[in-house]
Amino acid sequence: MSVLRIRGRALPTGDWLDLYADGDRWTTDPVRGAELVAEGWLLPGLVDAHTHPGVERPGQPLDDELLRTDLHRHVERGVTMVRAPGLAGDPPDWFGRDPDVPRAVHAGLWIAQHGQFIDGWGRRADLADLPRAAAAQAASSGWAKLIADWEPGDPPLPEAVLRDVVARVHAVGGRVAVHSQQAAGGAAAVAAGVDSVEHGMCLDPELLPEMAARGTALTPTLALITESLARVRQRPDGPRRRWYLAGATGHAALAAAAVEAGVVVLAGTDSRPHGRIADEVRALVGAGIRPHDALGAASWAARAYLGLPGLVPGAPADAVVYDADPRVDLAQLDRPRAVVLRGALVSAAQSTRAKLA
Ligand SMILES: [Zn+2]
């Protein structure tokens, strides 16, 4: 098998790069006989930092076959890495490893207090046992995912419990992601020093500077939250409707303010159908975030946050290649010229080889 080569302007800098895949590592040292598979605008692959692949409907068990199919949808759209902050079961060994699926980090089963979260999913524990459960999960997969708040009126996780969760998870070298869609849960999560706030709906914007200072990331899942608005508006008035409308209406402004404040913002899609990361980038741009930053949230900035370098010599050999600068033309995101994963071409526009031949 010949060595794969790509070249073009690499983001985030826009510098010209000519890259060769030496196994799963990029190198700029020319390799004789390398096959140029794509030329254009190069990114180190896209990242969906909040996705729960492998289930048809909430509450169902993890389906390994569907998991692979869902991950293929991600790869086709240029996603070379996912973070699954909660899965419907322990993933199979090939998750994050097989040649045809993205790299992956995950938090195993969601962890929630009794009486909250989706029936059939996750693990429930008494408040006193939550920190131990979170640390055990993080010790095995690197992340733990806690449900800090659920329905309006439900008690959120107390800040003291979240502090204990963070201390125990960090002690085993893990990180803590927290689901929050209410002001009190979000405030407790930020004060406790969690590593990432997921959704963050209704979060007090005054907390953004603290998040920036502590390196707490925000995954706004903006497209997911705003696309429900029309449906929720049709519902009869009540606390749940008022809560959702208030939070979702202000969510785009919150996401933009987070970027402005210097918070690490990550692009995530959450729900089916899979492979919609471009929609989240467009939603972030629609919120007023510069295309450069919105794309970074779905690529180089997210990779850096998850511990992977971008397109530099020695980096893992992932890339997505576009015909034109995707910051100028976001529609490029819907039709990558080529997707390279672990040094191999996993997806390519039909005309790629003909064009370069
Ligand atoms: Zn989620």
XYZ file of C-alpha atoms and ligand atoms in Angstrom, residues 50-52 85 110 145 179 198-199 221 224 270-271, ligand 1:
14
model
C -21.217 15.559 22.297
C -22.810 12.591 20.573
C -24.545 9.444 21.838
C -20.482 12.042 27.186
C -24.523 8.587 32.452
C -20.777 12.286 32.940
C -25.311 17.975 31.889
C -22.912 20.213 28.491
C -25.789 22.255 27.016
C -25.449 21.831 21.508
C -30.341 20.781 19.125
C -26.238 15.147 20.866
C -29.035 13.327 19.061
Zn -26.328 14.478 25.513
